[in-house]
Coordinates of C-alpha atoms in Angstrom, one line a residue:
M1 CA 56.1 -31.6 -12.4
Q2 CA 52.4 -32.3 -12.2
K3 CA 50.3 -30.0 -10.3
K4 CA 48.3 -31.6 -7.4
K5 CA 44.5 -31.5 -7.8
K6 CA 42.8 -29.7 -5.1
D7 CA 40.1 -31.4 -3.1
G8 CA 36.6 -30.0 -3.9
P9 CA 33.1 -30.4 -2.6
P10 CA 31.3 -33.8 -3.2
T11 CA 29.7 -33.6 -6.7
I12 CA 27.5 -35.6 -8.8
F13 CA 30.4 -36.0 -11.1
N14 CA 31.5 -39.3 -9.5
Q15 CA 28.1 -40.7 -10.2
V16 CA 28.1 -39.5 -13.7
T17 CA 31.3 -41.3 -14.5
S18 CA 30.2 -44.5 -12.9
N19 CA 27.1 -44.6 -15.1
D20 CA 29.1 -44.7 -18.5
V21 CA 27.4 -41.5 -19.9
T22 CA 28.7 -39.9 -23.0
N23 CA 31.8 -38.0 -23.2
K24 CA 29.8 -34.8 -23.9
T25 CA 27.8 -35.1 -20.7
Y26 CA 31.1 -35.8 -18.9
H27 CA 32.7 -32.7 -20.4
Y28 CA 29.8 -30.5 -19.0
Y29 CA 30.5 -31.4 -15.5
T30 CA 34.3 -31.3 -15.7
E31 CA 34.1 -27.9 -17.6
F32 CA 31.9 -26.1 -15.1
F33 CA 33.0 -27.7 -11.7
E34 CA 36.4 -29.0 -12.0
T35 CA 38.3 -26.6 -14.1
G36 CA 36.3 -23.3 -13.1
Q37 CA 38.5 -20.9 -11.5
Q38 CA 37.9 -18.1 -9.2
V39 CA 39.9 -15.5 -11.1
I40 CA 39.2 -14.4 -14.6
H41 CA 42.5 -14.3 -16.6
F42 CA 42.7 -11.9 -19.2
N43 CA 45.7 -11.1 -21.5
L44 CA 46.4 -7.7 -19.9
Y45 CA 45.0 -7.8 -16.5
Q46 CA 43.5 -10.0 -13.6
I47 CA 40.4 -9.2 -11.6
D48 CA 39.6 -11.0 -8.4
L49 CA 36.0 -11.5 -7.0
P50 CA 35.3 -10.5 -3.5
K51 CA 35.4 -13.4 -1.0
E52 CA 32.0 -12.7 0.5
D53 CA 30.2 -12.7 -2.8
P54 CA 27.3 -15.3 -3.0
V55 CA 28.5 -16.5 -6.3
Y56 CA 30.8 -18.9 -4.4
T57 CA 27.9 -20.2 -2.5
L58 CA 26.0 -20.6 -5.6
K59 CA 28.6 -22.7 -7.4
K60 CA 29.1 -24.9 -4.3
V61 CA 25.4 -25.7 -4.3
M62 CA 25.2 -26.2 -8.0
A63 CA 28.0 -28.9 -7.7
E64 CA 25.8 -30.9 -5.4
L65 CA 22.7 -30.9 -7.7
D66 CA 22.1 -33.7 -10.2
F67 CA 21.7 -32.0 -13.7
S68 CA 21.4 -35.3 -15.7
P69 CA 17.7 -34.8 -16.6
L70 CA 18.5 -31.4 -18.0
L71 CA 21.7 -32.7 -19.9
E72 CA 19.5 -35.5 -21.4
R73 CA 17.6 -32.9 -23.4
Y74 CA 20.7 -31.9 -25.3
S75 CA 21.9 -33.8 -28.4
H76 CA 25.3 -35.4 -28.1
L77 CA 25.7 -34.9 -31.9
G78 CA 26.7 -31.7 -33.9
R79 CA 28.4 -28.6 -32.7
K80 CA 28.9 -28.1 -29.1
G81 CA 26.6 -25.3 -27.7
Y82 CA 26.7 -23.2 -24.4
N83 CA 27.0 -25.2 -21.3
P84 CA 23.4 -25.7 -19.9
I85 CA 24.8 -25.8 -16.2
M86 CA 26.4 -22.5 -16.8
L87 CA 23.2 -21.0 -18.2
F88 CA 21.3 -22.2 -15.3
A89 CA 23.9 -20.8 -12.8
V90 CA 23.7 -17.4 -14.5
L91 CA 20.0 -17.2 -14.5
T92 CA 19.8 -18.3 -10.8
Y93 CA 22.4 -15.7 -9.8
A94 CA 20.5 -13.1 -11.7
A95 CA 17.4 -14.1 -9.7
L96 CA 19.3 -13.9 -6.5
R97 CA 20.3 -10.2 -7.4
G98 CA 16.7 -9.4 -8.4
V99 CA 17.4 -9.2 -12.2
R100 CA 14.7 -10.8 -14.4
S101 CA 15.3 -9.1 -17.7
V102 CA 17.0 -11.2 -20.3
D103 CA 18.6 -8.2 -22.1
R104 CA 19.9 -7.0 -18.6
I105 CA 21.4 -10.5 -18.0
V106 CA 23.1 -10.4 -21.4
D107 CA 24.6 -7.0 -20.7
L108 CA 25.8 -8.2 -17.2
C109 CA 27.6 -11.1 -18.8
T110 CA 29.9 -8.7 -20.5
R111 CA 30.3 -6.2 -17.6
D112 CA 29.9 -7.7 -14.2
I113 CA 32.6 -9.7 -12.7
A114 CA 30.6 -12.3 -11.1
Y115 CA 28.4 -13.0 -14.3
M116 CA 31.6 -13.1 -16.3
W117 CA 33.2 -15.6 -14.0
L118 CA 30.1 -17.8 -14.0
A119 CA 29.9 -17.6 -17.8
Q120 CA 33.5 -18.5 -18.0
G121 CA 34.3 -15.6 -20.4
E122 CA 31.5 -16.7 -22.8
K123 CA 28.8 -14.0 -23.9
P124 CA 25.5 -15.9 -24.5
K125 CA 22.9 -13.7 -26.4
R126 CA 19.2 -13.2 -25.6
D127 CA 18.1 -16.0 -28.0
V128 CA 20.3 -18.5 -26.1
F129 CA 18.6 -17.7 -22.8
Y130 CA 15.0 -17.8 -24.3
D131 CA 15.6 -21.1 -26.0
F132 CA 17.1 -22.6 -22.7
M133 CA 14.2 -21.4 -20.5
N134 CA 11.4 -22.2 -23.0
H135 CA 12.5 -25.4 -24.5
K136 CA 15.4 -27.0 -22.3
L137 CA 14.6 -26.0 -18.8
S138 CA 11.1 -27.8 -18.5
E139 CA 9.1 -27.3 -15.4
P140 CA 9.5 -30.9 -14.0
I141 CA 13.3 -30.4 -14.3
L142 CA 13.3 -27.0 -12.7
M143 CA 11.1 -28.4 -9.9
A144 CA 13.5 -31.3 -9.4
L145 CA 16.4 -29.0 -9.0
H146 CA 14.4 -26.9 -6.6
Y147 CA 13.5 -29.8 -4.4
Q148 CA 17.0 -31.1 -4.5
F149 CA 18.1 -27.9 -2.9
I150 CA 15.3 -28.1 -0.4
R151 CA 16.6 -31.6 0.7
K152 CA 20.1 -30.0 1.2
L153 CA 18.6 -27.5 3.4
Q154 CA 16.8 -30.3 5.4
R155 CA 20.1 -32.3 5.7
E156 CA 21.9 -29.2 7.1
G157 CA 19.1 -28.5 9.5
L158 CA 17.9 -25.2 8.1
V159 CA 14.4 -26.5 7.5
T160 CA 12.5 -29.4 9.0
L161 CA 9.7 -29.6 6.3
E162 CA 7.1 -30.1 9.2
A163 CA 5.7 -26.7 9.5
L164 CA 4.5 -24.5 6.5
Y165 CA 3.5 -20.9 6.5
I166 CA 1.3 -20.2 3.6
D167 CA 0.2 -16.9 1.9
G168 CA -0.5 -15.5 -1.5
T169 CA -0.4 -12.4 -3.5
K170 CA -1.6 -11.4 -7.1
V171 CA 0.9 -10.6 -9.7
E172 CA -0.1 -9.0 -13.1
A173 CA 0.0 -11.3 -16.1
N174 CA 1.9 -10.4 -19.2
A175 CA -1.4 -9.5 -21.1
N176 CA -3.1 -6.4 -22.3
R177 CA -5.3 -4.8 -19.7
Y178 CA -8.4 -4.3 -21.8
T179 CA -8.6 -7.6 -23.6
F180 CA -11.0 -9.1 -21.1
V181 CA -13.7 -11.7 -21.8
W182 CA -16.5 -12.1 -19.2
R183 CA -18.9 -15.1 -18.7
G184 CA -21.7 -12.8 -17.9
S185 CA -21.3 -10.8 -21.0
I186 CA -21.2 -14.0 -23.2
N187 CA -24.2 -15.3 -21.5
Y188 CA -26.1 -12.1 -22.4
H189 CA -25.1 -12.2 -26.1
L190 CA -25.7 -16.0 -26.2
A191 CA -29.2 -15.5 -25.2
N192 CA -29.9 -13.0 -27.9
L193 CA -28.0 -15.3 -30.3
L194 CA -30.1 -18.2 -29.5
D195 CA -33.3 -16.1 -30.1
S196 CA -32.0 -15.3 -33.6
I197 CA -31.2 -19.1 -34.3
Q198 CA -34.7 -19.9 -33.2
E199 CA -36.1 -17.5 -35.7
L200 CA -33.9 -19.2 -38.4
Y201 CA -35.3 -22.6 -37.4
T202 CA -38.8 -21.3 -37.9
Q203 CA -37.8 -19.7 -41.4
Y204 CA -36.2 -22.8 -42.3
N205 CA -39.1 -25.2 -41.5
S206 CA -41.5 -22.7 -43.1
F207 CA -39.4 -22.6 -46.3
L208 CA -39.5 -26.4 -46.5
M209 CA -43.2 -26.7 -45.9
I210 CA -44.4 -23.9 -48.3
N211 CA -42.3 -25.1 -51.2
G212 CA -42.8 -28.8 -50.5
Y213 CA -39.1 -29.5 -50.3
D214 CA -39.6 -31.7 -47.2
K215 CA -41.3 -34.3 -49.3
K216 CA -39.7 -33.8 -52.6
Y217 CA -36.1 -34.1 -51.3
K218 CA -37.1 -36.1 -48.1
V219 CA -35.6 -33.3 -45.9
P220 CA -37.0 -33.4 -42.4
A221 CA -38.0 -30.4 -40.3
M222 CA -35.5 -29.5 -37.5
D223 CA -36.1 -28.7 -33.8
M224 CA -34.0 -26.2 -32.0
F225 CA -31.4 -27.8 -29.8
I226 CA -31.7 -27.3 -25.9
I227 CA -28.9 -25.7 -23.8
E228 CA -29.1 -26.3 -20.1
G229 CA -28.7 -23.3 -18.0
I230 CA -29.9 -20.7 -20.6
E231 CA -33.2 -20.2 -18.8
K232 CA -31.5 -19.0 -15.7
V233 CA -29.6 -16.5 -17.8
R234 CA -32.7 -15.1 -19.3
K235 CA -34.3 -14.7 -15.9
V236 CA -31.3 -12.8 -14.6
I237 CA -31.5 -10.7 -17.9
E238 CA -35.1 -9.7 -17.2
K239 CA -34.4 -8.9 -13.5
N240 CA -31.6 -6.7 -14.5
R241 CA -33.7 -4.8 -17.0
T242 CA -36.1 -4.0 -14.1
R243 CA -33.2 -3.2 -11.9
K244 CA -31.8 -0.7 -14.3
V245 CA -35.1 1.1 -14.6
N246 CA -35.1 1.4 -10.8
K247 CA -31.6 2.4 -10.9
K248 CA -30.4 -0.6 -8.8
K249 CA -27.1 -2.4 -9.1
K250 CA -27.1 -5.3 -11.7
L251 CA -27.1 -9.0 -10.7
S252 CA -24.1 -11.2 -11.8
N253 CA -25.1 -13.5 -14.6
N254 CA -22.4 -16.1 -14.4
T255 CA -24.5 -19.3 -14.8
I256 CA -22.5 -22.3 -16.2
I257 CA -23.9 -23.2 -19.6
E258 CA -23.9 -26.7 -20.9
I259 CA -21.6 -26.4 -23.9
D260 CA -21.8 -30.1 -24.9
N261 CA -25.2 -29.5 -26.6
M262 CA -24.1 -26.0 -28.0
S263 CA -22.9 -27.5 -31.2
P264 CA -22.9 -25.7 -34.6
L265 CA -23.2 -29.2 -36.2
E266 CA -27.0 -28.8 -36.1
L267 CA -26.8 -25.6 -38.1
L268 CA -24.3 -27.3 -40.6
K269 CA -26.8 -30.0 -41.2
M270 CA -29.4 -27.3 -42.2
Q271 CA -26.9 -25.8 -44.5
V272 CA -26.2 -29.2 -46.3
H273 CA -30.0 -29.6 -46.7
L274 CA -30.3 -26.2 -48.3
K275 CA -27.3 -26.8 -50.7
T276 CA -29.0 -30.0 -51.7
I277 CA -32.2 -28.3 -52.5
A278 CA -30.3 -25.5 -54.4
E279 CA -28.7 -28.0 -56.5
G280 CA -31.8 -29.9 -57.2
E281 CA -33.8 -26.8 -58.1
K282 CA -30.8 -25.3 -60.1
I283 CA -30.8 -22.2 -57.9
Y284 CA -27.4 -20.4 -58.1
F285 CA -25.9 -18.4 -55.3
T286 CA -24.8 -15.0 -56.4
C287 CA -22.6 -12.3 -55.1
G288 CA -21.6 -8.7 -55.9
K289 CA -23.4 -5.6 -56.4
G290 CA -26.7 -5.3 -58.3
K291 CA -27.4 -9.0 -58.0
R292 CA -30.5 -10.1 -55.9
K293 CA -29.7 -13.1 -53.7
P294 CA -32.4 -15.9 -53.7
E295 CA -34.2 -16.6 -50.5
I296 CA -32.4 -20.0 -50.0
Q297 CA -29.0 -18.2 -50.2
K298 CA -30.0 -15.7 -47.7
L299 CA -31.0 -18.4 -45.2
Y300 CA -27.8 -20.3 -45.9
E301 CA -25.5 -17.3 -45.2
Q302 CA -27.4 -16.3 -42.0
L303 CA -26.9 -19.8 -40.6
D304 CA -23.3 -19.3 -41.5
V305 CA -22.9 -16.3 -39.6
L306 CA -24.8 -17.4 -36.5
G307 CA -22.9 -20.7 -36.5
E308 CA -19.4 -18.9 -36.5
R309 CA -20.8 -16.7 -33.5
L310 CA -22.0 -19.8 -31.6
M311 CA -18.7 -21.6 -32.2
K312 CA -16.8 -18.4 -30.9
Y313 CA -18.9 -18.4 -27.6
K314 CA -18.4 -22.1 -27.2
Q315 CA -14.6 -21.6 -27.5
S316 CA -14.7 -19.0 -24.9
F317 CA -16.6 -21.2 -22.4
E318 CA -14.0 -23.9 -23.0
I319 CA -11.2 -21.6 -22.1
M320 CA -12.9 -20.4 -19.0
G321 CA -14.0 -23.9 -17.8
D322 CA -16.2 -24.1 -14.8
E323 CA -13.6 -22.5 -12.4
R324 CA -13.2 -19.0 -14.0
N325 CA -15.5 -16.2 -15.1
S326 CA -13.1 -14.3 -17.2
Y327 CA -9.9 -14.5 -19.3
S328 CA -7.6 -12.4 -21.3
K329 CA -7.3 -12.7 -25.1
T330 CA -3.5 -12.2 -25.0
D331 CA -3.0 -14.7 -22.2
L332 CA -5.8 -17.2 -22.1
E333 CA -4.9 -18.6 -18.6
A334 CA -4.9 -15.3 -17.0
T335 CA -7.9 -14.4 -14.8
F336 CA -9.0 -10.7 -14.2
M337 CA -8.4 -9.9 -10.6
R338 CA -8.7 -6.8 -8.6
M339 CA -5.3 -5.6 -7.6
K340 CA -4.0 -3.6 -4.7
D341 CA -1.5 -1.5 -6.8
D342 CA -4.1 -0.5 -9.4
H343 CA -2.3 1.7 -12.0
M344 CA -5.4 4.0 -12.5
R345 CA -6.4 3.9 -8.7
N346 CA -10.1 3.4 -9.7
G347 CA -10.6 -0.2 -8.7
Q348 CA -10.2 -1.7 -12.3
L349 CA -9.6 -5.3 -12.8
K350 CA -6.3 -6.7 -14.4
P351 CA -5.4 -9.9 -15.8
A352 CA -3.2 -11.6 -13.1
Y353 CA -2.2 -14.9 -11.5
N354 CA -2.5 -15.8 -7.8
I355 CA 0.9 -16.7 -6.5
Q356 CA 1.0 -19.1 -3.4
I357 CA 4.1 -19.7 -1.4
A358 CA 4.8 -22.0 1.5
V359 CA 7.7 -20.7 3.7
E360 CA 9.8 -22.2 6.5
N361 CA 12.6 -20.4 8.1
Y362 CA 12.6 -17.8 5.3
F363 CA 13.1 -20.5 2.6
I364 CA 10.4 -20.9 -0.1
I365 CA 9.5 -24.6 0.1
H366 CA 6.7 -24.6 -2.5
S367 CA 5.4 -22.3 -5.0
Y368 CA 2.0 -22.6 -6.9
I369 CA 0.4 -20.5 -9.6
S370 CA -3.4 -20.3 -9.4
T371 CA -5.9 -18.7 -11.7
D372 CA -8.5 -18.6 -8.8
R373 CA -9.2 -15.0 -7.4
T374 CA -9.5 -16.3 -3.9
D375 CA -7.2 -18.4 -1.6
Y376 CA -9.7 -21.1 -0.6
N377 CA -8.9 -23.5 -3.4
P378 CA -4.9 -23.3 -3.7
L379 CA -4.2 -24.6 -0.2
I380 CA -4.9 -28.3 -1.0
P381 CA -2.8 -28.3 -4.1
V382 CA 0.1 -26.9 -2.1
L383 CA -0.1 -29.6 0.5
K384 CA -0.4 -32.3 -2.1
K385 CA 2.9 -31.0 -3.7
H386 CA 4.5 -31.3 -0.3
K387 CA 3.5 -35.1 -0.2
E388 CA 4.4 -35.6 -3.9
H389 CA 7.9 -34.3 -3.8
L390 CA 8.9 -34.7 -0.1
G391 CA 7.1 -37.9 0.7
C392 CA 4.5 -36.9 3.4
Y393 CA 2.3 -34.1 4.5
P394 CA 3.6 -31.5 7.0
K395 CA 2.7 -31.6 10.6
E396 CA 1.2 -28.2 10.8
V397 CA 0.0 -25.3 8.5
T398 CA -0.3 -21.7 9.5
A399 CA -2.3 -19.3 7.1
D400 CA -4.6 -16.3 7.3
S401 CA -8.4 -16.1 7.3
G402 CA -8.6 -16.3 3.5
Y403 CA -7.8 -20.0 3.6
C404 CA -10.5 -20.8 6.2
S405 CA -13.1 -23.1 4.6
E406 CA -14.7 -26.3 5.7
K407 CA -13.2 -28.2 2.8
N408 CA -9.5 -27.0 3.7
L409 CA -10.0 -27.6 7.4
W410 CA -11.5 -31.1 6.8
F411 CA -8.6 -31.9 4.6
L412 CA -6.2 -31.0 7.3
E413 CA -8.2 -33.1 9.9
E414 CA -8.2 -36.1 7.6
N415 CA -4.5 -36.0 7.1
N416 CA -3.6 -35.4 10.7
I417 CA -2.2 -31.8 10.0
D418 CA -2.6 -29.3 12.8
S419 CA -4.4 -26.3 11.7
Y420 CA -3.3 -22.7 12.7
I421 CA -5.6 -20.9 10.2
K422 CA -7.3 -17.8 11.5
L423 CA -11.1 -17.8 11.3
Q424 CA -12.9 -15.4 9.0
E425 CA -15.0 -14.1 12.0
H426 CA -11.7 -13.9 14.2
E427 CA -12.0 -10.1 14.7
A428 CA -15.8 -10.0 14.8
M429 CA -15.9 -12.6 17.5
K430 CA -14.2 -10.2 19.8
T431 CA -16.9 -7.5 19.5
R432 CA -19.8 -7.1 21.9
A433 CA -22.3 -7.0 19.1
Y434 CA -21.2 -10.5 17.9
Q435 CA -21.5 -11.9 21.5
K436 CA -24.8 -10.3 22.2
N437 CA -26.5 -11.1 18.9
I438 CA -29.4 -13.2 20.0
G439 CA -30.2 -14.2 16.4
K440 CA -26.9 -16.3 16.3
Y441 CA -27.4 -20.0 17.3
R442 CA -23.9 -19.8 18.9
N443 CA -25.5 -17.5 21.6
M444 CA -28.4 -19.8 22.1
V445 CA -28.6 -22.6 24.8
K446 CA -28.4 -26.0 23.3
E447 CA -30.7 -28.6 25.0
G448 CA -30.3 -32.1 23.7
N449 CA -31.3 -32.1 20.0
S450 CA -32.9 -28.6 20.3
Y451 CA -31.9 -25.0 20.9
R452 CA -33.7 -22.5 23.3
C453 CA -33.6 -18.9 22.1
A454 CA -33.2 -15.7 24.2
N455 CA -36.9 -15.5 24.8
G456 CA -37.1 -19.2 26.1
R457 CA -38.9 -20.6 23.1
L458 CA -37.6 -24.0 21.8
L459 CA -36.2 -24.6 18.3
T460 CA -36.5 -28.3 17.4
H461 CA -34.8 -30.2 14.7
D462 CA -36.8 -30.0 11.5
H463 CA -34.8 -31.6 8.6
T464 CA -31.3 -32.1 7.2
E465 CA -29.9 -30.4 4.2
K466 CA -27.0 -31.5 2.0
R467 CA -25.1 -29.3 -0.4
N468 CA -22.6 -30.5 -2.9
T469 CA -20.1 -27.8 -4.1
K470 CA -17.6 -29.1 -6.7
G471 CA -17.6 -32.6 -5.3
F472 CA -17.5 -31.6 -1.6
E473 CA -20.5 -32.4 0.5
R474 CA -21.7 -30.2 3.3
I475 CA -24.3 -31.2 5.8
F476 CA -26.7 -28.8 7.6
E477 CA -29.1 -29.6 10.4
V478 CA -32.1 -27.2 10.3
Y479 CA -33.9 -26.2 13.5
A480 CA -37.2 -24.3 13.6
C481 CA -39.4 -22.6 16.2
K482 CA -43.0 -23.8 15.7
N483 CA -44.5 -20.4 16.8
C484 CA -42.7 -16.9 17.0
D485 CA -46.0 -15.0 17.2
G486 CA -46.0 -12.3 19.9
C487 CA -42.4 -12.4 20.6
E488 CA -41.1 -9.0 21.6
L489 CA -37.5 -10.0 20.6
K490 CA -38.5 -10.8 17.0
S491 CA -37.0 -7.6 15.6
E492 CA -33.7 -8.5 17.0
C493 CA -33.7 -12.2 16.3
L494 CA -34.8 -12.3 12.7
Y495 CA -32.2 -11.1 10.0
Q496 CA -33.3 -7.7 8.3
Y497 CA -36.7 -7.8 10.1
D498 CA -39.6 -6.3 8.3
E499 CA -42.7 -5.9 10.3
E500 CA -45.1 -6.4 7.5
R501 CA -43.5 -9.4 5.7
H502 CA -42.2 -11.1 8.9
Q503 CA -45.2 -10.7 11.0
H504 CA -45.9 -14.5 11.0
K505 CA -42.3 -15.8 10.1
N506 CA -40.8 -18.3 12.4
K507 CA -37.2 -18.5 13.4
T508 CA -35.1 -21.1 11.7
I509 CA -31.3 -21.8 12.0
K510 CA -28.9 -23.9 9.9
V511 CA -26.2 -25.7 11.9
N512 CA -23.2 -27.3 10.3
E513 CA -21.8 -29.4 13.3
R514 CA -18.7 -30.7 11.6
W515 CA -17.8 -27.1 10.3
D516 CA -18.3 -25.7 13.9
A517 CA -16.1 -28.4 15.4
L518 CA -13.2 -27.9 12.9
K519 CA -13.4 -24.1 13.4
A520 CA -13.4 -24.4 17.2
K521 CA -10.2 -26.6 17.0
S522 CA -8.3 -24.2 14.7
N523 CA -9.5 -21.3 16.8
E524 CA -8.1 -23.0 20.0
N525 CA -4.8 -23.5 18.2
I526 CA -4.3 -20.0 17.1
Q527 CA -5.1 -18.7 20.5
S528 CA -2.4 -20.8 22.2
E529 CA 1.1 -19.5 22.7
K530 CA 2.4 -21.5 19.8
G531 CA -0.4 -20.3 17.7
I532 CA 0.5 -16.6 18.3
L533 CA 4.1 -17.3 17.4
N534 CA 3.1 -19.1 14.3
R535 CA 0.9 -16.2 13.1
L536 CA 3.8 -13.8 13.9
I537 CA 6.2 -15.8 11.9
R538 CA 4.0 -16.1 9.0
S539 CA 3.3 -12.4 8.8
I540 CA 7.0 -11.7 8.9
Q541 CA 8.3 -14.2 6.5
T542 CA 5.6 -14.6 3.9
E543 CA 4.6 -10.9 3.6
G544 CA 8.1 -9.9 4.0
F545 CA 9.1 -11.9 1.0
F546 CA 6.3 -10.4 -1.1
G547 CA 7.2 -7.0 0.1
D548 CA 10.9 -7.6 -1.0
M549 CA 9.8 -9.1 -4.3
K550 CA 7.5 -6.1 -5.3
A551 CA 9.1 -3.1 -3.6
N552 CA 12.9 -4.0 -4.1
D553 CA 13.0 -6.3 -7.1
D554 CA 10.0 -4.6 -8.8
F555 CA 8.4 -8.1 -9.5
R556 CA 4.9 -6.8 -10.2
Q557 CA 4.4 -8.2 -13.6
F558 CA 5.3 -11.6 -15.4
N559 CA 7.6 -11.4 -18.4
H560 CA 6.2 -14.6 -19.8
R561 CA 2.7 -15.7 -20.9
S562 CA 0.8 -18.8 -19.8
A563 CA 0.6 -20.5 -16.4
E564 CA 3.4 -22.8 -16.9
K565 CA 5.9 -20.1 -18.1
A566 CA 4.8 -17.9 -15.2
H567 CA 5.3 -20.7 -12.8
K568 CA 8.8 -21.5 -14.2
E569 CA 9.7 -17.7 -13.9
F570 CA 8.5 -17.4 -10.3
T571 CA 10.1 -20.8 -9.4
L572 CA 13.5 -19.6 -10.8
Y573 CA 13.1 -16.3 -8.9
A574 CA 12.4 -18.2 -5.6
F575 CA 15.4 -20.6 -6.3
G576 CA 17.7 -17.4 -6.5
K577 CA 16.1 -15.9 -3.3
N578 CA 16.5 -19.3 -1.5
L579 CA 20.3 -19.2 -2.4
D580 CA 20.5 -15.7 -1.1
K581 CA 19.0 -16.7 2.3
Y582 CA 21.3 -19.8 2.3
H583 CA 24.4 -17.7 1.8
K584 CA 23.3 -15.1 4.5
F585 CA 22.7 -18.1 6.9
K586 CA 26.3 -19.4 6.2
M587 CA 27.6 -15.9 6.6
G588 CA 25.8 -15.4 10.0
K589 CA 23.8 -12.5 8.6
I590 CA 20.4 -14.0 9.6
K591 CA 19.3 -16.5 12.1
R592 CA 16.3 -18.6 12.7
Y593 CA 13.4 -16.6 14.0
T594 CA 12.0 -17.8 17.3
G595 CA 10.0 -14.9 18.5
K596 CA 10.7 -11.5 20.0
S597 CA 13.4 -11.5 22.7
E598 CA 12.8 -9.5 25.9
K599 CA 15.4 -6.7 26.4
I600 CA 17.2 -6.6 29.7
A601 CA 16.6 -3.3 31.5

């Protein structure tokens, strides 16, 4: 008698058969979803899984995901390997349990009942998982699976995708701590290197002129190439030398150097000319002890050494780009950042990545890996991911003061996104000193196109300033008082007032009207009842996730190198944690947070 087939959850299996895919792809789905049993059968005994184990929820979710992009990366020829859907399920369940070590996962596949059930009795080794994560499970495929699950949560009413609560934390990269390369240090050594190259240019031209080789071989004299930005570097170096004598703190020397003109090709041309002269004059290059090198050989070798150093500095600048001032030699995309959990507790910097998450109802909607040390720049990329993968921008965004910048608030304003971002001066605005500071234009009275100070003097419009920072233009209106002489409030009004230097100085203020309007609107939002609740939800859900990640799962350092692999590792971890939250919602262990409830006395 034929056994009746049980009805299961709707799967992508029906779509797969209708598209006439190969038998091997067909087999992957039927093997994992249709014939998978909830009991592992051994020859001598039988072991059941607990009914409340989240592994059941995981498999039901997996059955509704489309794995066809992942399966397309496998060849349909040759010997059948491990089921890629099974490998993804095992890695996701491990992330759900807070297990990230591949060796630990391999061990659990032979000892833990849930892992053995997911692996269907197979025992994949560490090389299988590494090959799957590094070559088969690409970042676009992983993100597609992640957003399929997010869409499922939206259909079931667990998320609306209209409100995002954003926060970030720094996680140490898988790089050696003392392999740092600093822009300021390279700038300092580059200035000295260019001085040495300038001397070689002088020696080269003198060598040609004295010996008449310029006319004999028609070799022209060479002029030193110009590098934009190096003069600013030299000025800072001189200032730091003076400050060092006076025992003052050094100034940062992170000027962006124009690397396009910093080419060793100019030095190579000089070497070619020297080689031509040596061949024409039958001057042979020597090597070894007891042999004196000719002058032309010494000059040639010095150019070779300095050219290699110049090329090395140029490569370092290319790695850092214009956005960073440091990188690690063992993970070129990691930036040195100041960590809260410093291992030596002396404020040292460590190579790290800035992890950004966007949360709603405890679920990680988006994750983003940034090499920026601050939270200003990652906000816009996170919002663009929302539109790219989910079709539109959210209706509101809640974040802390680290994300408050004119560029971010203007982006929210342009795209009709309500801002619940705390201002940087939010706490300072509550103090009496801030409210009574007569030097702040916010505490002055505006009269038409002028401001009147605390002493009754008028500050009229003087001129308009424009600043362009990385493609974003900021506009400042400058107001100035024509005469501040004899003002008894001058010491309180001027910043860091010095009686000798500021005796005849007049008060000037710079007002960014667009920036002030954006901050006023955001500040009004966060002071509302909804704004207070949003800030409370953000602190509970985002910071709670990071606390669980670092304290309970010990996710304090990445296992993989490069930003792409680090993002895949974190996304896989977030996928597992989302499944854990989904299972708890289904089991009734957690509910949507709507604020603190009042207890009845």
